[in-house]
XYZ file of C-alpha atoms in Angstrom:
162
model
C 102.099 114.015 141.894
C 103.159 110.467 142.873
C 101.471 106.572 141.993
C 101.675 104.105 144.660
C 103.005 100.797 143.192
C 103.091 98.843 146.108
C 101.901 95.346 146.014
C 101.117 95.606 149.551
C 98.676 98.175 149.273
C 96.573 96.680 146.743
C 97.165 99.609 144.179
C 99.216 98.310 141.318
C 98.697 98.871 137.863
C 95.461 97.214 135.983
C 96.010 96.372 132.218
C 93.414 98.331 130.123
C 94.759 97.358 126.874
C 96.466 94.287 125.576
C 98.299 92.208 127.615
C 98.098 89.112 125.475
C 101.507 89.027 123.900
C 103.022 90.633 120.860
C 100.670 90.577 118.061
C 98.376 92.260 115.026
C 95.147 91.104 116.370
C 92.300 92.991 118.115
C 92.876 91.355 121.555
C 96.760 91.977 121.364
C 99.212 95.190 121.083
C 102.573 94.995 118.918
C 104.841 97.182 120.942
C 102.340 100.236 121.553
C 104.361 103.189 121.744
C 102.528 106.583 121.645
C 98.873 106.847 123.495
C 96.558 109.911 123.898
C 93.550 110.185 126.069
C 91.319 113.027 126.735
C 88.134 112.173 128.367
C 86.721 115.425 127.788
C 86.790 114.603 123.944
C 86.439 110.517 123.925
C 86.215 108.050 126.561
C 88.616 105.642 124.176
C 92.601 105.288 124.518
C 94.130 105.377 120.788
C 97.310 103.787 120.937
C 100.401 103.485 118.108
C 101.185 100.312 117.494
C 104.574 100.774 116.588
C 105.514 96.913 115.149
C 101.753 96.496 114.141
C 102.302 99.257 112.049
C 98.624 100.211 113.118
C 96.692 102.738 115.126
C 94.111 101.104 117.514
C 91.235 102.558 119.202
C 90.663 100.987 122.908
C 87.828 101.607 125.464
C 89.728 101.106 128.846
C 88.961 97.584 130.000
C 87.714 96.122 127.025
C 89.003 92.711 125.986
C 89.683 94.299 122.362
C 90.353 97.053 120.531
C 89.411 98.394 116.965
C 92.038 99.043 114.671
C 91.493 102.734 113.061
C 94.414 103.490 110.696
C 96.921 101.054 109.096
C 96.581 97.575 108.308
C 97.966 95.361 111.339
C 101.102 93.504 110.455
C 101.594 95.801 107.172
C 104.064 98.161 106.503
C 103.828 100.713 103.853
C 104.003 104.026 102.636
C 100.622 104.878 100.622
C 97.651 106.701 102.145
C 95.999 103.491 103.942
C 99.464 102.455 105.528
C 101.768 103.268 108.388
C 105.675 102.631 109.018
C 106.430 102.322 112.936
C 103.933 104.823 114.087
C 104.869 106.397 117.123
C 103.528 109.457 118.725
C 99.850 110.546 118.393
C 97.328 113.421 119.008
C 94.104 114.057 118.597
C 92.116 117.568 117.991
C 88.559 118.385 119.680
C 86.835 117.189 116.191
C 88.721 113.464 116.507
C 90.988 114.223 113.566
C 93.962 112.215 114.380
C 97.601 113.225 113.712
C 99.878 110.206 113.565
C 103.909 110.181 113.756
C 104.776 108.073 110.893
C 108.265 107.317 112.190
C 109.596 104.712 109.750
C 108.138 107.098 106.903
C 109.621 110.173 107.969
C 106.424 111.906 107.836
C 103.228 113.363 110.109
C 99.650 111.883 108.773
C 96.605 113.444 109.193
C 93.294 111.179 109.513
C 90.263 112.894 109.574
C 87.564 111.661 111.753
C 86.166 108.302 110.744
C 88.637 107.845 107.503
C 91.121 105.447 107.235
C 92.962 107.234 104.495
C 95.593 109.426 106.073
C 97.404 113.035 104.416
C 100.874 113.977 104.591
C 100.810 117.234 106.473
C 104.626 117.635 107.192
C 107.983 115.882 105.819
C 107.866 114.185 102.337
C 107.989 110.650 102.762
C 111.885 110.467 102.497
C 114.533 110.921 105.147
C 116.051 114.455 104.859
C 117.629 116.823 106.782
C 115.907 120.725 105.234
C 113.177 122.350 106.635
C 110.496 120.396 104.902
C 112.044 116.751 105.603
C 111.952 114.724 108.706
C 114.422 112.179 110.103
C 112.957 109.403 112.223
C 110.281 111.734 113.628
C 108.762 110.383 117.256
C 106.684 112.742 119.283
C 104.272 115.685 118.533
C 102.447 118.403 120.026
C 100.362 121.598 119.719
C 100.311 125.095 121.162
C 97.469 127.032 121.881
C 97.275 128.323 118.324
C 97.580 124.565 116.714
C 101.038 125.187 115.038
C 102.342 121.878 115.118
C 105.945 120.810 116.905
C 107.695 117.795 115.993
C 110.754 116.140 117.325
C 112.947 115.391 114.874
C 115.177 112.287 116.359
C 117.233 111.799 113.349
C 117.997 115.271 112.761
C 118.425 115.947 116.600
C 115.983 118.908 116.654
C 112.496 119.942 117.093
C 110.932 121.684 114.086
C 107.541 124.042 114.223
C 105.134 123.972 111.548
C 102.986 126.948 111.329
C 98.968 126.438 111.249
C 97.544 127.507 107.666
């Protein structure tokens, strides 16, 4: 599959979220990293706002988004805060799985809940099978087993669904 980016054809990219410079407001993004979109579940984009330490829900083309996890511009490690989130996935029930990079953990935020729960990692960098070191990406197989790219440990870990 290819996508044309020819300015002559009039099919350049279109800004659908942010575009107002770096910031921690509902109209800007601060180094967005991860994105999730599955129109069969939600028509919104879910974006990890890496240096904004938050997750935004954004309807494509809207002039602003809504913060749904973390506190914009405030890094932290309690259940309501994030520190440099990167990867993101949602399930069919809109439960959100967030790779909390600088906290070395994976958080789940149940639908419409601003408090997360750590489901992988300990919040402290490490190289055992129960710890992570700068995780970045997340994926699930058809049985909902979770795969995490454990960047600092140069590995991918698989966590079995209970």
